[in-house]
Each structure stands twice: as C-alpha cells, then as structure tokens.
XYZ file of C-alpha atoms in Angstrom:
543
model
C 59.658 84.971 -63.951
C 61.908 87.701 -62.626
C 61.464 87.611 -58.905
C 64.941 89.086 -58.468
C 63.648 92.389 -59.816
C 60.270 92.538 -58.132
C 58.840 95.215 -55.855
C 59.140 92.806 -52.919
C 62.917 92.896 -52.869
C 63.475 96.577 -53.594
C 64.758 96.975 -50.049
C 64.080 94.401 -47.365
C 64.514 96.446 -44.187
C 61.609 97.604 -42.026
C 62.532 101.196 -42.839
C 62.298 100.525 -46.560
C 58.697 99.397 -46.045
C 57.696 102.211 -43.681
C 58.858 104.968 -46.045
C 57.960 103.266 -49.299
C 56.117 105.222 -51.993
C 55.376 102.134 -54.113
C 51.620 101.597 -54.333
C 52.082 97.817 -54.234
C 54.035 97.902 -50.974
C 51.502 100.292 -49.445
C 48.788 97.804 -50.440
C 50.681 95.101 -48.537
C 50.959 97.406 -45.501
C 47.196 97.919 -45.638
C 46.621 94.174 -45.962
C 48.662 93.418 -42.852
C 46.981 96.197 -40.843
C 43.471 95.257 -41.941
C 44.060 91.600 -41.142
C 45.090 92.571 -37.615
C 41.979 94.729 -37.109
C 39.779 92.010 -38.624
C 40.862 89.508 -35.999
C 40.502 92.064 -33.163
C 36.921 92.766 -34.272
C 36.354 89.045 -34.756
C 37.555 88.277 -31.211
C 34.875 90.635 -29.840
C 32.266 88.761 -31.909
C 33.452 85.416 -30.518
C 32.916 86.643 -26.952
C 29.398 87.979 -27.412
C 28.327 84.985 -29.516
C 29.456 82.752 -26.620
C 27.333 84.865 -24.276
C 24.297 84.327 -26.524
C 24.445 80.509 -26.315
C 22.242 80.691 -23.235
C 19.247 83.005 -22.659
C 20.585 84.244 -19.321
C 23.362 86.789 -19.115
C 25.734 84.376 -17.392
C 29.052 85.116 -19.126
C 29.053 88.886 -19.634
C 27.331 91.764 -17.877
C 24.973 93.946 -19.892
C 27.521 96.767 -19.890
C 30.380 94.542 -21.100
C 28.135 93.082 -23.790
C 27.302 96.613 -25.011
C 30.984 97.483 -25.199
C 31.863 94.300 -27.084
C 29.276 94.680 -29.851
C 30.168 98.386 -30.128
C 33.841 97.497 -30.479
C 33.022 94.786 -33.021
C 30.980 97.209 -35.129
C 33.374 100.155 -34.972
C 36.463 98.116 -35.847
C 34.837 95.961 -38.491
C 33.078 98.828 -40.304
C 35.756 101.517 -40.247
C 38.946 99.489 -40.012
C 38.095 96.522 -42.212
C 34.914 96.612 -44.310
C 35.253 100.153 -45.692
C 38.997 100.128 -46.483
C 39.556 96.447 -47.346
C 38.988 96.229 -51.085
C 39.793 99.855 -52.060
C 42.921 100.177 -49.955
C 44.376 96.703 -50.495
C 43.255 95.538 -53.926
C 42.615 99.074 -55.220
C 46.040 100.287 -54.198
C 47.730 97.271 -55.717
C 45.705 97.052 -58.924
C 44.576 100.500 -60.090
C 47.951 101.565 -61.571
C 48.598 98.074 -62.942
C 45.183 97.855 -64.585
C 45.432 101.232 -66.326
C 49.085 100.840 -67.315
C 50.542 103.458 -64.943
C 53.806 103.393 -62.994
C 52.142 104.367 -59.694
C 49.279 106.390 -58.268
C 49.182 110.124 -59.002
C 50.254 111.122 -55.478
C 52.512 108.444 -53.958
C 53.338 110.518 -50.854
C 49.654 111.172 -50.236
C 49.105 107.434 -50.538
C 51.645 106.703 -47.808
C 50.157 109.487 -45.655
C 46.756 107.796 -46.021
C 48.146 104.611 -44.540
C 49.721 106.481 -41.600
C 46.408 108.265 -40.928
C 44.652 104.898 -41.021
C 47.121 103.505 -38.489
C 46.807 106.598 -36.270
C 43.015 106.250 -36.243
C 43.351 102.555 -35.484
C 45.702 103.214 -32.555
C 43.212 105.680 -31.043
C 40.530 103.012 -31.290
C 42.761 100.325 -29.784
C 43.521 102.669 -26.895
C 39.761 102.939 -26.335
C 39.658 99.145 -26.096
C 42.423 99.120 -23.496
C 40.898 102.039 -21.580
C 37.551 100.298 -21.177
C 35.721 100.581 -24.487
C 32.699 102.463 -25.736
C 29.037 101.430 -25.420
C 27.193 103.475 -28.035
C 27.120 100.946 -30.865
C 28.987 101.659 -34.106
C 26.446 104.346 -35.030
C 27.230 106.655 -32.054
C 23.506 107.497 -31.925
C 22.482 110.299 -29.622
C 21.454 110.244 -26.775
C 23.670 107.149 -26.212
C 26.677 109.256 -27.221
C 25.507 112.441 -25.471
C 23.079 112.459 -22.538
C 23.599 108.859 -21.401
C 27.196 108.274 -22.478
C 29.524 107.007 -19.772
C 32.349 105.542 -21.867
C 35.155 106.791 -24.148
C 32.967 108.303 -26.878
C 35.270 111.185 -27.796
C 38.347 108.972 -28.179
C 36.505 106.408 -30.294
C 35.015 109.142 -32.478
C 38.479 110.685 -32.835
C 39.825 107.383 -34.150
C 37.054 107.222 -36.754
C 37.484 110.952 -37.551
C 41.202 110.521 -38.328
C 40.589 107.408 -40.400
C 38.035 109.343 -42.438
C 40.820 111.591 -43.762
C 42.681 108.487 -44.916
C 39.580 107.478 -46.847
C 39.221 110.925 -48.463
C 42.877 111.054 -49.555
C 42.711 107.535 -51.004
C 39.569 108.354 -52.985
C 41.086 111.590 -54.293
C 44.233 109.737 -55.350
C 42.251 107.129 -57.292
C 40.099 109.736 -59.080
C 43.087 111.771 -60.253
C 45.021 108.645 -61.242
C 42.181 107.207 -63.319
C 41.600 110.556 -65.050
C 45.191 111.427 -65.849
C 47.427 108.359 -65.911
C 45.758 105.865 -68.250
C 48.191 104.390 -70.768
C 47.808 105.020 -74.532
C 44.717 103.286 -75.904
C 43.070 102.848 -72.485
C 39.842 104.689 -73.268
C 37.058 104.978 -70.696
C 35.064 102.094 -72.164
C 38.148 99.880 -72.310
C 38.697 100.202 -68.560
C 38.341 97.033 -66.492
C 35.085 97.041 -64.527
C 37.075 96.949 -61.288
C 38.332 100.417 -62.222
C 34.777 101.667 -62.874
C 33.649 100.416 -59.487
C 36.718 101.886 -57.773
C 36.063 105.210 -59.490
C 32.420 105.255 -58.323
C 33.535 104.277 -54.819
C 36.110 107.065 -54.768
C 33.447 109.647 -55.593
C 31.475 108.525 -52.547
C 34.582 108.534 -50.348
C 35.451 112.100 -51.329
C 31.925 113.534 -51.190
C 30.330 111.690 -48.245
C 33.138 111.186 -45.735
C 33.433 114.925 -44.858
C 29.813 114.796 -43.648
C 30.724 112.089 -41.148
C 33.751 114.115 -40.043
C 31.568 117.177 -39.421
C 28.999 115.071 -37.534
C 31.591 113.575 -35.200
C 33.227 116.977 -34.716
C 29.864 118.500 -33.741
C 29.313 115.647 -31.286
C 32.691 116.356 -29.710
C 31.972 120.100 -29.549
C 28.675 119.397 -27.795
C 30.237 117.083 -25.234
C 33.325 119.206 -24.548
C 31.871 122.735 -24.763
C 28.211 122.161 -23.941
C 26.975 123.674 -27.219
C 23.512 122.293 -27.992
C 23.632 120.451 -31.325
C 22.084 117.020 -30.805
C 21.111 116.990 -27.117
C 17.547 118.350 -26.684
C 18.332 119.104 -23.044
C 20.586 121.976 -24.153
C 18.677 122.984 -27.281
C 19.886 120.376 -29.782
C 18.003 117.988 -32.086
C 18.797 114.246 -31.799
C 17.223 113.545 -35.203
C 19.753 115.875 -36.817
C 22.461 113.384 -35.817
C 20.616 110.546 -37.555
C 20.152 112.607 -40.724
C 23.842 113.548 -40.874
C 25.082 110.113 -39.853
C 23.045 108.198 -42.424
C 23.738 110.741 -45.173
C 27.287 109.384 -44.908
C 26.685 105.884 -43.668
C 24.257 104.678 -46.294
C 26.597 105.673 -49.145
C 29.311 104.049 -47.020
C 27.490 100.760 -47.568
C 28.323 101.215 -51.244
C 31.927 102.106 -50.389
C 32.024 98.602 -48.928
C 30.134 96.695 -51.617
C 30.909 98.496 -54.924
C 34.600 97.500 -55.035
C 33.525 93.955 -54.236
C 31.235 94.058 -57.253
C 34.242 95.154 -59.292
C 36.183 92.120 -58.100
C 33.339 89.800 -59.125
C 33.219 91.439 -62.565
C 36.870 90.444 -63.048
C 36.557 86.875 -61.771
C 33.354 85.780 -63.539
C 34.472 86.296 -67.179
C 37.918 84.796 -66.465
C 36.569 81.508 -65.100
C 33.632 81.373 -67.543
C 35.986 82.077 -70.487
C 33.529 84.603 -71.924
C 33.476 88.352 -72.489
C 31.349 89.867 -69.757
C 27.732 90.380 -70.756
C 26.615 94.032 -70.894
C 29.926 95.736 -70.087
C 28.527 99.248 -70.530
C 25.480 98.515 -68.341
C 27.646 97.216 -65.501
C 29.931 100.253 -65.717
C 27.006 102.690 -65.662
C 25.291 100.702 -62.902
C 28.308 101.429 -60.667
C 27.832 105.170 -61.162
C 24.046 104.874 -60.719
C 24.513 103.073 -57.389
C 26.934 105.775 -56.239
C 24.476 108.581 -57.135
C 21.298 106.931 -55.821
C 23.140 105.920 -52.655
C 23.182 109.586 -51.612
C 19.373 109.823 -51.778
C 18.161 106.965 -49.586
C 19.436 107.738 -46.083
C 15.914 108.330 -44.747
C 14.978 104.639 -44.973
C 16.990 104.131 -41.780
C 14.586 106.523 -40.026
C 11.114 105.171 -40.783
C 10.329 104.923 -37.050
C 12.074 108.151 -36.038
C 9.006 110.331 -36.449
C 9.817 111.749 -39.891
C 6.751 112.592 -41.993
C 4.806 109.897 -43.820
C 5.508 111.600 -47.151
C 9.249 111.594 -46.454
C 8.973 107.912 -45.581
C 7.172 107.140 -48.855
C 9.756 109.139 -50.819
C 12.706 107.324 -49.231
C 10.929 103.975 -49.622
C 10.547 104.527 -53.376
C 14.165 105.663 -53.827
C 15.440 102.706 -51.802
C 13.676 100.345 -54.168
C 15.114 102.210 -57.156
C 18.676 101.649 -55.942
C 18.023 97.922 -56.244
C 17.696 98.301 -60.029
C 21.383 98.904 -60.891
C 22.386 96.214 -58.388
C 20.021 93.801 -60.131
C 21.524 94.800 -63.498
C 24.907 93.617 -62.259
C 23.568 90.308 -60.928
C 21.680 89.708 -64.176
C 24.762 90.427 -66.285
C 27.026 88.179 -64.199
C 24.468 85.385 -64.532
C 24.174 85.961 -68.274
C 27.970 85.794 -68.536
C 27.914 82.379 -66.872
C 25.288 81.132 -69.327
C 26.929 78.756 -71.803
C 30.355 79.658 -70.409
C 33.113 77.088 -69.964
C 33.026 77.362 -66.213
C 35.989 76.415 -64.050
C 35.200 76.049 -60.340
C 38.541 77.391 -59.155
C 38.813 78.997 -55.723
C 38.177 82.610 -56.848
C 35.156 81.443 -58.862
C 33.664 79.641 -55.850
C 33.922 82.846 -53.837
C 32.357 84.797 -56.717
C 29.421 82.388 -56.977
C 29.007 82.574 -53.196
C 29.000 86.353 -53.450
C 26.194 86.345 -56.039
C 23.987 84.064 -53.950
C 24.541 85.816 -50.618
C 24.396 89.323 -52.055
C 21.113 88.473 -53.779
C 19.585 87.346 -50.474
C 20.887 90.510 -48.804
C 19.525 92.659 -51.625
C 16.079 91.059 -51.628
C 15.747 91.453 -47.867
C 16.837 95.062 -48.354
C 13.817 95.586 -50.591
C 11.686 94.130 -47.790
C 13.196 96.679 -45.401
C 12.497 99.495 -47.858
C 8.806 98.671 -47.428
C 7.434 100.882 -44.655
C 5.123 98.396 -42.929
C 7.622 95.533 -42.905
C 10.437 97.776 -41.680
C 8.342 98.891 -38.713
C 7.734 95.225 -37.804
C 11.410 94.182 -37.822
C 13.026 97.482 -36.823
C 15.943 97.010 -34.398
C 15.594 93.214 -34.450
C 17.989 90.488 -35.556
C 16.489 90.741 -39.054
C 18.491 93.959 -39.513
C 21.693 92.252 -38.363
C 21.119 89.361 -40.775
C 20.386 91.674 -43.724
C 23.417 93.855 -42.999
C 25.757 90.866 -42.709
C 24.443 89.212 -45.890
C 25.475 92.386 -47.750
C 28.648 93.265 -45.863
C 30.088 89.885 -44.917
C 28.350 87.554 -47.340
C 28.937 90.072 -50.081
C 31.988 92.199 -49.398
C 34.104 89.675 -47.456
C 33.393 86.929 -50.004
C 34.492 89.343 -52.741
C 37.614 90.331 -50.788
C 38.592 86.693 -50.274
C 37.805 85.938 -53.923
C 39.946 88.877 -55.051
C 42.758 87.946 -52.694
C 42.855 84.397 -54.089
C 42.564 85.677 -57.675
C 45.434 88.166 -57.474
C 47.556 86.390 -54.814
C 49.865 84.863 -57.484
C 50.326 88.334 -58.978
C 50.998 89.937 -55.591
C 53.433 87.340 -54.278
C 54.611 85.289 -57.261
C 53.439 82.135 -55.484
C 50.534 79.716 -55.927
C 48.523 78.471 -52.965
C 46.932 75.052 -52.529
C 43.907 75.092 -54.808
C 42.487 72.112 -52.929
C 42.565 73.937 -49.588
C 41.260 77.091 -51.238
C 38.181 75.307 -52.585
C 37.492 73.546 -49.292
C 37.773 76.840 -47.468
C 35.373 78.624 -49.831
C 32.766 75.977 -49.022
C 33.478 76.267 -45.262
C 32.981 80.031 -45.374
C 29.746 79.700 -47.368
C 28.292 77.048 -45.036
C 29.448 78.779 -41.845
C 28.117 82.124 -42.958
C 24.630 80.833 -43.758
C 24.469 78.864 -40.534
C 25.429 81.989 -38.587
C 23.135 84.553 -40.108
C 20.139 82.832 -41.711
C 18.664 81.897 -38.288
C 18.864 85.597 -37.419
C 16.308 86.398 -40.147
C 13.900 84.091 -38.293
C 14.835 85.553 -34.911
C 14.144 89.055 -36.156
C 10.873 88.148 -37.803
C 9.761 86.513 -34.546
C 10.588 89.729 -32.691
C 13.919 89.133 -30.941
C 15.414 92.626 -30.503
C 19.105 93.137 -31.149
C 21.681 94.563 -28.732
C 20.453 92.685 -25.621
C 22.600 90.155 -23.806
C 19.549 88.187 -22.606
C 16.564 86.862 -24.540
C 13.470 84.647 -24.047
C 14.221 80.929 -23.866
C 12.203 80.014 -26.975
C 14.838 81.748 -29.131
C 17.760 79.683 -27.813
C 17.833 77.104 -30.619
C 18.373 79.840 -33.202
C 21.113 81.482 -31.143
C 22.896 78.152 -30.645
C 22.757 77.511 -34.407
C 24.120 80.996 -34.985
C 27.019 80.523 -32.570
C 27.842 77.100 -34.058
C 27.849 78.660 -37.532
C 30.123 81.448 -36.283
C 32.585 78.802 -35.064
C 32.672 77.242 -38.544
C 33.002 80.694 -40.091
C 35.924 81.427 -37.778
C 37.739 78.348 -39.126
C 37.009 79.603 -42.642
C 38.684 82.915 -41.852
C 41.718 81.417 -40.078
C 42.531 78.762 -42.674
C 43.452 81.169 -45.541
C 45.782 82.991 -43.168
C 47.665 79.715 -42.719
C 47.805 78.348 -46.273
C 48.485 81.733 -47.881
C 51.363 82.347 -45.473
C 52.563 78.788 -46.140
C 52.516 79.464 -49.875
C 54.963 82.367 -49.461
C 57.719 79.895 -48.660
C 56.568 76.553 -50.052
C 54.052 77.428 -52.778
C 54.820 76.750 -56.436
C 56.168 79.728 -58.324
C 53.607 81.447 -60.478
C 54.117 82.572 -64.048
C 52.855 86.001 -65.085
C 49.338 84.778 -65.928
C 48.331 81.546 -64.130
C 44.597 82.017 -64.822
C 45.018 82.885 -68.540
C 43.250 86.153 -67.725
C 43.027 89.337 -69.771
C 44.009 92.743 -68.393
C 47.257 94.687 -68.216
C 48.143 93.469 -64.728
C 48.595 89.956 -66.160
C 51.060 91.133 -68.814
C 53.776 91.983 -66.321
C 55.782 89.618 -64.160
C 54.540 87.986 -60.947
C 55.312 89.746 -58.670
C 55.587 92.971 -60.701
C 58.768 95.059 -60.861
C 59.095 98.336 -58.959
C 57.506 100.498 -61.651
C 55.072 97.826 -62.848
C 56.066 97.435 -66.523
C 59.385 97.079 -68.318
C 57.976 98.932 -71.316
C 55.012 101.334 -71.333
C 51.940 99.278 -72.280
C 49.484 100.183 -75.036
C 45.878 98.965 -75.225
C 44.488 98.053 -78.632
C 41.272 96.166 -77.864
C 38.268 96.199 -75.501
C 38.444 94.543 -72.081
C 37.619 90.883 -71.478
C 38.486 89.408 -74.852
C 38.091 85.878 -73.527
C 37.546 82.766 -75.565
C 37.457 79.092 -74.704
C 40.905 78.666 -76.251
C 42.577 79.339 -72.909
C 40.276 76.983 -71.046
C 42.418 73.862 -71.540
C 45.450 75.588 -70.091
C 43.398 76.875 -67.155
C 41.986 73.417 -66.503
C 45.488 71.956 -66.554
C 46.587 74.537 -63.972
C 43.554 73.689 -61.847
C 44.251 69.954 -62.074
C 47.871 70.420 -61.076
C 47.082 72.634 -58.093
C 44.109 70.627 -56.856
C 46.203 67.769 -55.536
C 45.818 67.709 -51.748
C-alpha cells in the first residue's frame, strides 16, 4: 500500500480541501456535508415522533409540528436522499470505474459542491428564522394563499441546490461518454455506471422543471402575478402537475444509484458473474424514461379526468417491470452462489427485501380504488420510506461499507458492521411497518393528534425509530474509529473485480499510476477468490 502518495495527503490544510479539484476529495466534502444535513433532518424526526407517542398534542403545538415535518422532508429529500449516492459514491467512483484521471469538468464539480452548500445554508437560515410549514412538496395553497412562514427562503435553498444537481449530472454524462479508458466499451461498464448515467439524464432533464416551478411560485408571491393562486387567476393543479413532473423522476434519482450499488455488491459476495447484465443495464434506462410518464398517479384525487387516471395507473404499473427485472436478476445471481454474509452483503440483502415491499405497495397505490382509500394517510408515508429509506439508505450504507477501505485505506470492525446492519433492518421495519396498518385503518398523515385506538401503532413506530437512530449513529462512531485504529487495507480486500480495485487504497491523486486497459467483460467472478474473502471476513469478525 502506498498511503504516502494518496489523494488524502496531497495537501492537508483546510484551504487545500476547499479549493480542491480532485473528484475524490470533493466526494469526501459531500459526504461530510450530507452527514450533517442527515442528522439535522433526523433530529426533526425525533421531535415529532416523540410528540406522536401520545394521542394528544401535549409536546408540540400544531404549528410547530407542521414546521418540523416540513423541515424533516425538505432537508432529507433535497439535502440527503437525492444527492447522497450520486454526489458521494458517484463522485468518488465514476472516474475510477471507467479508468479516468478525474471527471470531465473538475471546476464545475467543485462549483456544484459550493452551490449545494449555499442552498443548504439558505435552508438552515429558514430553520433558525422559524421554519416553513408547507410540507416538502410546497403544495399550493399552503405555499400561496395560506402561507405564513418562510416559503420563499426555503424554496430559494432548494432552487440553488437544483443547479448543483444539474451540473453534477452533466459532468457525469460527459465523463462517461468521453473519458472511458481503452477497452471500456459500453457493455463492459460496471452496472453502477449505467445506473449513474440513467440518473444523470433525469437530473439534467427534470430538475429545470422544478426550478421553473419554484421560480413561478416566488413570482406569484412577490409580484402578485396569478400562476397557481385561483384568487388572482392562477390554477393550483398546475403546481401539482409541474411539481410531480420533476418529483416522481426524482424518486428514481434517489433509488437508481442505490440499485447500481447493489449490482456491485451482490456478484462480489456471491462470487458469481451477475445474471442478465444487459437486462439490468437496459432496465436502468427504462426506469429513467418511464419515470417521466407517471407523475399523474400522485393526483388521482385531484379532480383530473378518469381517463387520465386510468392512463397514469397503467403506466405506473409498467414502471414496476424494469424494477422487477433487477430484483429477479439479483436473486438469480444469488442462486447457487458462494455467499458471504459480510457487512455490505447484509445491507444489499436488506435492500432487496425492503425495496420489494416498497415496490409491491407502490403497485397497490397505482390502483385507482386503493389509492383513493389510503390517500394522504400513513400508508403513503410507509410506502415512501420503504423505497427511500429502506431502499436508498440501505444501499448508501452498503456502498459506504463496501468502498470504505478504498476511500480511506482502512478496514472497519466487520463484527460491528454486521450487528449494525441487523439493527438498521429491525429498527426500520419496526418504525414503518405499523404505518401501513395505520394508513389502511384511516389515520391521516400530517396531524399532531390522532384517535386513541391508534396509539399502540404509534408507540411501536417511535420505539422502532429509536432503534433505527442507534443504527444510524453507530456507523458514524466505528467508521471514524477505523480512520485511526482500523487495520490497513490492501488494494482489494473483497477480492472484487472492477478498475477501482486495481489501484491502491486510498488511490493516488490521479487514480492510476499507469493508464488502465480493459480486456474482458465486467464481473468475471469465480469461487476461486472465495477462500481469501472468507479468510478476510474471519479475521475482521473478531469483536
């Protein structure tokens, strides 16, 4: 290992980090920022889950409760869920995986991070100034006629962050098209790159629609031009159309990169070439395309025509097909594999189970009659979190544990990693599964009080959230501990394939000593590396 020549010690001052153009350092900057925002959003969740232990509103007022769940949603969606995998793992891995020295536009990459931080600071100011009470969707008339909080400032924070997302997506697209090393043909690309590419297309094409929507909302509020407010000639449904035209594809911005992470972990710890490589790659593009055509399923009760509802219902079910292709192919890869239950693999298996539940309940919600029954209830919250948290966050944690030795040159405690994966899985299900029942029984979301017969489910949910909180804090501790006390990692501790594992851990400034060349398809695994992997597992599993 050549830690003396790694990207981590190419300048150790704060200035060297703040002006860095190295994609790996920018990934670390994103990771630190996102972790901060994750715990701010999580703190808001802790407070309103405590309020929901009892049916009466005895801890928070209705107004404070509204501001807390709005803050939780805005920060978690735009400052953690959307950027986490693309901006942290994507930034770190895309050049390494395709054999490039850096991204195509390093300065644009750094600018993206500064825009992200600027948007985040606007949003934090909103928190200090009193918050916003519209929910993360900024629906009119909550954000227009009846708004009495800092809507414009919160929307400005999201608006600025959107430009960071667009620039990052553009950078990835150009890099993947133009900077692949010799021999890295399209169908030799790692599946993480395919999913990042599909995600980038959505980021570039959909995010401007959100920016226009928020700008129109600001114009209406500041200048009195009727756009969404019917009182001055606007159309409130227009906001929902524009918002969901972005926000449903945004769901795939959150989950597609996570699917890419799982496609890297499964074959490594099953010691098999991934089943149906081409189908998984094309499924990523199919999800990205179909994701633009299903926004109307969020509006079944908005008064849109029955025919439009039927059309969006059918398309929403179609988008489940490429997702199911991925789940089927991951499962087929596991079949007769030499499976190692290492920490990243436990997160990947958790992802498959939780994402499948989220996907199946999504098909339920695509059914018109059922959606009307559970609309705006806790069923929606449970479904959303099974996809976004059960899916995306499990994938992010799995990816972080998988590539942590590459990023830092250090190994973490495998024993603690495995325990934590089980804590997260148990805590998550205890938090959100009761909410499916609550929603089916008719408990509406976004109220700080509820009928007493629902209390047992809310108490279970809050208890599960406490366990989940431990599961999110523990990695912060043992990963930080590993930076100083963890065993040093060699270049390929998991015996994985892929160009990123051919360079040192952590990589040098420009990634490779010699320009790499690819001569074979991706995922050429065999069971021959399994013994070595099992030995690594055994050594690291000692408590």
